[in-house]
Coordinates of C-alpha atoms in Angstrom, one line a residue:
M2 CA 242.1 94.4 139.9
R3 CA 244.1 97.7 139.8
A4 CA 247.4 95.9 139.9
L5 CA 246.4 93.4 137.2
Y6 CA 245.2 96.3 135.1
H7 CA 248.4 98.2 135.3
A8 CA 250.6 95.1 134.9
S9 CA 248.5 94.2 131.8
R10 CA 248.8 97.8 130.5
W11 CA 252.6 97.7 130.8
I12 CA 253.0 94.3 129.3
F13 CA 250.5 94.8 126.5
G14 CA 251.9 98.3 125.7
L15 CA 255.5 97.2 125.6
W16 CA 254.6 94.1 123.7
Y17 CA 252.7 96.1 121.0
L18 CA 255.5 98.7 120.9
F19 CA 258.1 96.1 120.3
S20 CA 256.0 94.3 117.8
G21 CA 255.3 97.5 115.9
V22 CA 258.8 98.9 115.9
E23 CA 260.5 95.7 115.0
Y24 CA 259.0 95.8 111.5
F25 CA 260.6 99.1 110.8
T26 CA 264.1 98.1 112.0
P27 CA 266.8 96.9 109.6
F28 CA 267.5 93.8 111.7
E29 CA 264.7 91.7 110.1
L30 CA 263.2 90.8 113.5
Q31 CA 259.6 90.4 112.1
P32 CA 258.6 86.8 112.3
L33 CA 257.0 85.5 109.2
G34 CA 255.7 82.3 110.7
N35 CA 256.7 78.7 110.8
T36 CA 253.9 77.2 108.7
P37 CA 253.2 77.8 105.1
L38 CA 249.8 79.3 105.9
G39 CA 251.2 81.7 108.5
Q40 CA 254.0 82.7 106.1
E41 CA 251.5 83.3 103.2
F42 CA 249.2 85.3 105.5
T43 CA 252.1 87.5 106.8
L44 CA 253.7 88.0 103.3
A45 CA 250.3 88.9 101.8
L46 CA 249.9 91.6 104.4
I47 CA 253.4 92.8 103.8
H48 CA 253.2 92.8 100.0
S49 CA 249.8 94.6 100.1
G50 CA 251.2 97.4 102.2
L51 CA 248.6 96.7 104.9
F52 CA 251.2 95.3 107.3
A53 CA 253.0 98.7 107.6
W54 CA 249.6 100.3 108.6
I55 CA 249.0 97.6 111.1
K56 CA 252.4 98.2 112.7
V57 CA 251.8 102.0 112.8
A58 CA 248.5 101.3 114.6
E59 CA 250.3 99.0 117.0
I60 CA 252.8 101.7 117.8
A61 CA 250.1 104.4 118.3
I62 CA 248.1 102.0 120.5
A63 CA 251.2 101.1 122.5
I64 CA 252.1 104.7 123.1
L65 CA 248.6 105.6 124.3
V66 CA 248.4 102.4 126.5
L67 CA 251.7 103.1 128.1
A68 CA 250.8 106.7 128.7
D69 CA 247.4 105.6 130.1
R70 CA 245.5 108.0 127.8
M71 CA 242.3 107.7 125.9
M72 CA 242.0 104.1 127.3
P73 CA 238.3 103.4 126.5
L74 CA 239.0 104.2 122.8
V75 CA 242.4 102.7 122.7
A76 CA 241.4 99.4 124.4
A77 CA 238.5 99.1 121.9
A78 CA 240.7 100.0 118.9
A79 CA 243.1 97.2 119.9
V80 CA 240.4 94.6 119.7
P81 CA 240.6 94.0 115.9
L82 CA 244.4 93.7 116.1
T83 CA 244.0 91.3 119.0
V84 CA 241.5 89.2 117.0
V85 CA 243.9 88.9 114.1
I86 CA 246.9 88.1 116.4
A87 CA 244.8 85.4 118.1
Y88 CA 243.7 84.0 114.8
W89 CA 247.3 83.9 113.5
N90 CA 248.4 82.1 116.7
F91 CA 245.5 79.7 117.0
A92 CA 244.7 78.9 113.4
L93 CA 247.8 79.6 111.3
E94 CA 250.7 78.9 113.7
W95 CA 249.4 76.3 116.1
G96 CA 251.9 75.4 118.9
V97 CA 252.4 75.8 122.7
V98 CA 254.1 79.2 122.4
E99 CA 251.6 80.5 119.9
V100 CA 248.6 79.4 121.9
V101 CA 250.1 81.1 125.0
F102 CA 250.8 84.3 123.1
G103 CA 247.3 84.3 121.5
A104 CA 245.6 83.7 124.9
L105 CA 247.7 86.3 126.6
T106 CA 246.9 88.9 123.9
I107 CA 243.2 88.3 124.5
L108 CA 243.5 88.3 128.2
F109 CA 245.5 91.6 128.4
N110 CA 243.1 93.3 126.0
A111 CA 240.1 92.0 128.0
V112 CA 241.7 93.4 131.3
L113 CA 242.2 96.7 129.6
L114 CA 238.6 96.8 128.4
W115 CA 237.1 95.8 131.8
P116 CA 237.4 99.0 133.8
Y117 CA 235.7 100.9 131.0
R118 CA 232.8 98.6 130.6
A119 CA 230.4 101.4 131.5
Y120 CA 231.4 103.2 128.4
Y121 CA 230.6 100.2 126.2
R122 CA 227.4 99.1 127.8
P123 CA 225.1 101.6 126.0
M124 CA 226.4 100.3 122.7
L125 CA 225.6 96.8 123.6
T126 CA 222.1 97.3 125.1
A127 CA 220.2 99.0 122.3
W128 CA 219.6 97.5 118.9
R129 CA 218.7 100.9 117.6
G130 CA 220.4 103.9 119.3
D131 CA 219.1 107.4 119.4
R132 CA 220.5 109.5 116.6
D133 CA 221.7 113.1 117.0
F134 CA 222.2 114.7 113.7
S135 CA 223.2 118.1 115.1
L136 CA 226.6 119.6 114.5
S137 CA 227.1 120.2 118.2
L138 CA 229.8 118.2 120.1
D139 CA 227.8 118.3 123.3

């Protein structure tokens, strides 16, 4: 599992880094999609300004994943992006390559989450967690 974790970390991190950086390059590498729905979705994100924030988040996640730092938080923070990427690949841009990319994104994110499952378990077991309203960080 350790080798799979580190391989997934490197592939996922480099993939997110490339995907984030490519948007900010002058080479127009950012794919808009091959279907009208995929293009509309991507262009709506770009024109709203949200896409740039998504790409900044991808870069930040990638750097922390590659550095293997703050992984419980970073792996969980990547989940919303992973869901949107998978949705884009499965629902908006259906094809063999897209399905493989969507599935791999989910798989890599799941592999990054797995070693830290003990951190997430308390959040998933209680419907109503204990509240601590103090100002202490302890």
